[in-house]
mmCIF file of C-alpha atoms in Angstrom:
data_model
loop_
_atom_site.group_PDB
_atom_site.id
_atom_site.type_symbol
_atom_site.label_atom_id
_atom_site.label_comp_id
_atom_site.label_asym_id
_atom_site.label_seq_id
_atom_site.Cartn_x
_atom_site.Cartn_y
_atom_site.Cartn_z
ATOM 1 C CA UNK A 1 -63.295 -21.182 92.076
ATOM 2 C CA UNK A 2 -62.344 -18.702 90.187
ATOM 3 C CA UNK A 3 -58.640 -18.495 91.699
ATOM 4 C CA UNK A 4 -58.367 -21.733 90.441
ATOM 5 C CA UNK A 5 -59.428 -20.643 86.825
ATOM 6 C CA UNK A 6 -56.793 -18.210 87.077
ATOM 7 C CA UNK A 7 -54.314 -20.383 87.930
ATOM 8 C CA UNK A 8 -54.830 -22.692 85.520
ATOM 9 C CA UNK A 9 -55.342 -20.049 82.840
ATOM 10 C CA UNK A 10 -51.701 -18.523 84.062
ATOM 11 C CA UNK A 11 -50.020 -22.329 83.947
ATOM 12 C CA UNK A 12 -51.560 -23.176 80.623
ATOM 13 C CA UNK A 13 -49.962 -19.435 79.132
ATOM 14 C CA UNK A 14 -46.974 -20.475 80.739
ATOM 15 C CA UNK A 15 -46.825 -24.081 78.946
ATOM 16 C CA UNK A 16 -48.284 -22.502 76.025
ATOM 17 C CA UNK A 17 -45.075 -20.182 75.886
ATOM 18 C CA UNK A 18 -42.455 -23.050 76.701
ATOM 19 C CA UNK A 19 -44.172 -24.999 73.682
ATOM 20 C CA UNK A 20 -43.953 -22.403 71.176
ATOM 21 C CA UNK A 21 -40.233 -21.676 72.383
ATOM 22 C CA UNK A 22 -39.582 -25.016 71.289
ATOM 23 C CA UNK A 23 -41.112 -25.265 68.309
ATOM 24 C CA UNK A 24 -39.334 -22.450 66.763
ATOM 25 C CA UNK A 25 -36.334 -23.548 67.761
ATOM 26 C CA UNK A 26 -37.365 -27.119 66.397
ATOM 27 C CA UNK A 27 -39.297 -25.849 63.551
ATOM 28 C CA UNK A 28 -37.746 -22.528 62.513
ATOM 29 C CA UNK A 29 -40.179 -21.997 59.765
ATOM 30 C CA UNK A 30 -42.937 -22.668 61.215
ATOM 31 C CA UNK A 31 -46.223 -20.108 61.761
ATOM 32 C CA UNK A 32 -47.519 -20.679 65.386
ATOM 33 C CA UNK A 33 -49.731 -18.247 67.251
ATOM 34 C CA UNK A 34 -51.391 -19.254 70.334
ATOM 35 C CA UNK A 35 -53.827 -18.697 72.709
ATOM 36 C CA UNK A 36 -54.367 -19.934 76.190
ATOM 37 C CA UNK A 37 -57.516 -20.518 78.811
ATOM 38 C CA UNK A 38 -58.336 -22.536 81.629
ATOM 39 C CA UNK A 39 -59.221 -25.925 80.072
ATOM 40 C CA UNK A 40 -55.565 -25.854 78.008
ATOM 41 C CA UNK A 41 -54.415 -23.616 74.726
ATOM 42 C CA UNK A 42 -55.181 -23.324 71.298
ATOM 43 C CA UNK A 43 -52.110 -23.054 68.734
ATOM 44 C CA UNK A 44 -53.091 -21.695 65.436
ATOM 45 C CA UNK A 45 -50.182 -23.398 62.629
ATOM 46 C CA UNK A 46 -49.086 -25.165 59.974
ATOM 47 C CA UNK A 47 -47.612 -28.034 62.073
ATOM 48 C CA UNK A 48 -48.731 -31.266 62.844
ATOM 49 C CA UNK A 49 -49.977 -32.539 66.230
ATOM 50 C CA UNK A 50 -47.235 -35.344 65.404
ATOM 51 C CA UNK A 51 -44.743 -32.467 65.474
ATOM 52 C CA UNK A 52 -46.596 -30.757 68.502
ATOM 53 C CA UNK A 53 -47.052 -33.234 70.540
ATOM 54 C CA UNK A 54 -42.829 -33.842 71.665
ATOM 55 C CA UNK A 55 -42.564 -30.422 72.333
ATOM 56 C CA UNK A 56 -45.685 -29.814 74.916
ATOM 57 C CA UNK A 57 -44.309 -33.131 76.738
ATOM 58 C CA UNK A 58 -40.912 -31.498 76.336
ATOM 59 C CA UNK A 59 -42.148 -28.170 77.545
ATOM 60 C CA UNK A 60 -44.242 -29.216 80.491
ATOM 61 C CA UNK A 61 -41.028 -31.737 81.697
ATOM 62 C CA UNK A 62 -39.112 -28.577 81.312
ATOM 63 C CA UNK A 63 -41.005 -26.037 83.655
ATOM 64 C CA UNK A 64 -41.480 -29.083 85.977
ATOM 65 C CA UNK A 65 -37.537 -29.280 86.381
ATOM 66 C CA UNK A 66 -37.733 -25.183 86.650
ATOM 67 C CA UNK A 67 -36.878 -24.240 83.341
ATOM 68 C CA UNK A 68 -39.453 -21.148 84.225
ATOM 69 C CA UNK A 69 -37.317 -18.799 81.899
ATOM 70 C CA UNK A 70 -39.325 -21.089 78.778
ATOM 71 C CA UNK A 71 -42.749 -19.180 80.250
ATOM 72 C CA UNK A 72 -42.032 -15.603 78.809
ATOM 73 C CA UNK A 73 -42.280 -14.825 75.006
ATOM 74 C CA UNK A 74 -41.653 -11.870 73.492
ATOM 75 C CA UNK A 75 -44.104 -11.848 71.094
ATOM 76 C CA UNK A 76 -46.662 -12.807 73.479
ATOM 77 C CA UNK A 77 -49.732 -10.767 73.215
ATOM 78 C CA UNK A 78 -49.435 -9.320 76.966
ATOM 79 C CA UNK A 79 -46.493 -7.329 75.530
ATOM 80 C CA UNK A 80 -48.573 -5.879 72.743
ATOM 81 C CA UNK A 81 -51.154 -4.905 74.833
ATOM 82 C CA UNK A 82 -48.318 -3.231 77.353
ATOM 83 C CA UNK A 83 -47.337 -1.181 74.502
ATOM 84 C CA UNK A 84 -50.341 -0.560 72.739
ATOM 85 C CA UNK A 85 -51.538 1.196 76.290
ATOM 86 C CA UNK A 86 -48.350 2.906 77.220
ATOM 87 C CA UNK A 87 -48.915 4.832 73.892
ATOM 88 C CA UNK A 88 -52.619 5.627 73.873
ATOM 89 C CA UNK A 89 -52.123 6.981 77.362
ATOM 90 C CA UNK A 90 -49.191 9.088 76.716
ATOM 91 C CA UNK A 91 -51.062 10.093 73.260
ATOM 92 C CA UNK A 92 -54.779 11.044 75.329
ATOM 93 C CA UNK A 93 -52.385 12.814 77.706
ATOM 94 C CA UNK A 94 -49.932 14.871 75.390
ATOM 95 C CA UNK A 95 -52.328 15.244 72.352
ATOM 96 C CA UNK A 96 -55.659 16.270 74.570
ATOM 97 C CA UNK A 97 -55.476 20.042 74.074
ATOM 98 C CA UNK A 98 -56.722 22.775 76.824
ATOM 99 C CA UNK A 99 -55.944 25.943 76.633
ATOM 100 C CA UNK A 100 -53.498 25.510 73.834
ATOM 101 C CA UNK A 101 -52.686 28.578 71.313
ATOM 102 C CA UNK A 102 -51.822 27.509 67.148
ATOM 103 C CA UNK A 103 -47.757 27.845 68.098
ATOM 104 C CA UNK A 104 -48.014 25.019 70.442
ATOM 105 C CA UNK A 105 -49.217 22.610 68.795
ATOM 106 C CA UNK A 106 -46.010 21.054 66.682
ATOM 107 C CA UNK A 107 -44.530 21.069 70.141
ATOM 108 C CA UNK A 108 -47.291 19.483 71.650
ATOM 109 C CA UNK A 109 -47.082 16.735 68.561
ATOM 110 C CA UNK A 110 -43.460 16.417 68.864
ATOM 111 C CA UNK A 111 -43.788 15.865 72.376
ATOM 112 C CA UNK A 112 -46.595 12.805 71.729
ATOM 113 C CA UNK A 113 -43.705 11.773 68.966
ATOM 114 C CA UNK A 114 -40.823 11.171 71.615
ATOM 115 C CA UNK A 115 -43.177 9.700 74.648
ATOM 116 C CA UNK A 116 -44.620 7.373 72.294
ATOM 117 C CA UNK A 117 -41.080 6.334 71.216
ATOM 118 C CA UNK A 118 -39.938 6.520 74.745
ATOM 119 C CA UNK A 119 -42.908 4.064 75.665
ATOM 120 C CA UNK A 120 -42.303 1.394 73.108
ATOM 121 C CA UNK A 121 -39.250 1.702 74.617
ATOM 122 C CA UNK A 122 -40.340 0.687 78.073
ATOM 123 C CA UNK A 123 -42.997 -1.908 76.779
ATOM 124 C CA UNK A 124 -40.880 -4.984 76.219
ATOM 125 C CA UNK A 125 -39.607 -5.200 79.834
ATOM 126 C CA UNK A 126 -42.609 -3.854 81.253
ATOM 127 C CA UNK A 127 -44.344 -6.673 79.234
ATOM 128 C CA UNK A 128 -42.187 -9.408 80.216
ATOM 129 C CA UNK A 129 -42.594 -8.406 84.041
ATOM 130 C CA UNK A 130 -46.632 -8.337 83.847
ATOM 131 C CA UNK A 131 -46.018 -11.815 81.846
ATOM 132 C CA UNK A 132 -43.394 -12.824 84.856
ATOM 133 C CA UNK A 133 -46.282 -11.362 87.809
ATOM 134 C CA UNK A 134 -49.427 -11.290 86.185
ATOM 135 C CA UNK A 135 -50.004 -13.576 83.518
ATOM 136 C CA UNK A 136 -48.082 -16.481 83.361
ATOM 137 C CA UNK A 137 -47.052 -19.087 86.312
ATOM 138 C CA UNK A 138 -44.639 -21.098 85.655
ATOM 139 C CA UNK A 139 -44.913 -23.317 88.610
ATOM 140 C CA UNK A 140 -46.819 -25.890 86.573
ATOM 141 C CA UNK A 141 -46.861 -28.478 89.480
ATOM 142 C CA UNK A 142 -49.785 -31.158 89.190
ATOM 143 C CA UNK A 143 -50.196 -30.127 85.250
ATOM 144 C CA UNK A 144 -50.809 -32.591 82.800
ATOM 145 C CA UNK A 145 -51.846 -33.130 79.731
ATOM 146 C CA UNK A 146 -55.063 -34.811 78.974
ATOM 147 C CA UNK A 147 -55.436 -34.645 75.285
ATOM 148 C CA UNK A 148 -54.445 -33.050 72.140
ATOM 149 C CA UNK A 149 -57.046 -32.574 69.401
ATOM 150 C CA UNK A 150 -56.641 -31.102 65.645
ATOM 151 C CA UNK A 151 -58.822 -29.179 63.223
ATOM 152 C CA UNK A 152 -57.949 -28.531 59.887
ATOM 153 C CA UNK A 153 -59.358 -25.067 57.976
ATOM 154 C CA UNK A 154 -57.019 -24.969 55.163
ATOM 155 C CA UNK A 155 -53.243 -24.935 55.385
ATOM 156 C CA UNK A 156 -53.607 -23.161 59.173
ATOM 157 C CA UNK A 157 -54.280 -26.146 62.278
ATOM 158 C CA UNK A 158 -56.348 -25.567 65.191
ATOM 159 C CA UNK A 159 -54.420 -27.942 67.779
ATOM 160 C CA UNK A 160 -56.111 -27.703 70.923
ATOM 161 C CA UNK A 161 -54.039 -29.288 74.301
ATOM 162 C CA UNK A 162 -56.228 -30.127 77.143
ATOM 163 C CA UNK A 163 -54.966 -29.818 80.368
ATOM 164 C CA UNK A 164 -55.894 -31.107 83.441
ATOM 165 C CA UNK A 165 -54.627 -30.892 87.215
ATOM 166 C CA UNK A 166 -53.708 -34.446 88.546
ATOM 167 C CA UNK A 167 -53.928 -33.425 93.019
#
């Protein structure tokens, strides 16, 4: 069971991603932040499910035909997390004093300076490799949509797309 909740989870970030790739291109303006799970995603925007709506079809037909390149986002939130712990560690590890005398310690902060530079460095293609292998798939296969549903709090949508495996 919960292989399949992973699965799904991975194919829904992965059609999440591919949807939001085309609304920017679509919709260049437009503020969408997302957030996947199991059952579907959740985009959080100032679109319309009208103006949604062709671009999940779009995206899901597009992964289908092996468009899989659509499933990883830079801005997605695995490659924040990549780089937020790539620079804790390196901080903890350069910053955690043990025997250290007063003249070492603008080294020792110089040194946390350039790892943590060197590390944001190494987060975007780290990220987008634990997107590619860990949490996205874009091998969508039986996906489909089963609905789309909106919530309005102000200016910012709540457009939830419900997916469902058709085997």
């Amino acid at each position: 069971m919960s292989n399949n909740l992973l699965k799904s989870t991975r194919c829904n970030h992965a059609l999440e991603h591919a949807t939001i790739a085309l609304l920017n291109q679509r919709h260049p303006h437009a503020q969408v932040v997302g957030l996947s799970g199991p059952l579907g995603f959740t985009l959080y925007t100032n679109l319309t499910a009208e103006e949604i709506f062709p671009a999940v079809t779009d995206a899901l037909r597009y992964l289908k035909q092996g468009h899989h390149a659509l499933a990883i986002h830079p801005n997605c939130g695995t490659n924040l997390l990549t780089a937020a712990t790539l620079t804790t560690a390196v901080t903890w590890l350069t910053l955690n004093p043990i025997h250290e005398k007063p003249e070492e310690r603008v080294d020792r902060i110089l040194r946390a300076i350039l790892l943590n530079a060197l590390m944001l460095l190494l987060a975007r293609p780290l990220g987008s490799w634990m997107q590619a292998h860990l949490t996205v798939d874009p091998h969508v296969g039986h996906l489909e949509l089963a609905a789309i549903l909106t919530e309005c709090q102000g200016k910012i949508k709540r457009v939830r797309v419900h997916t469902r495996y058709n085997e």
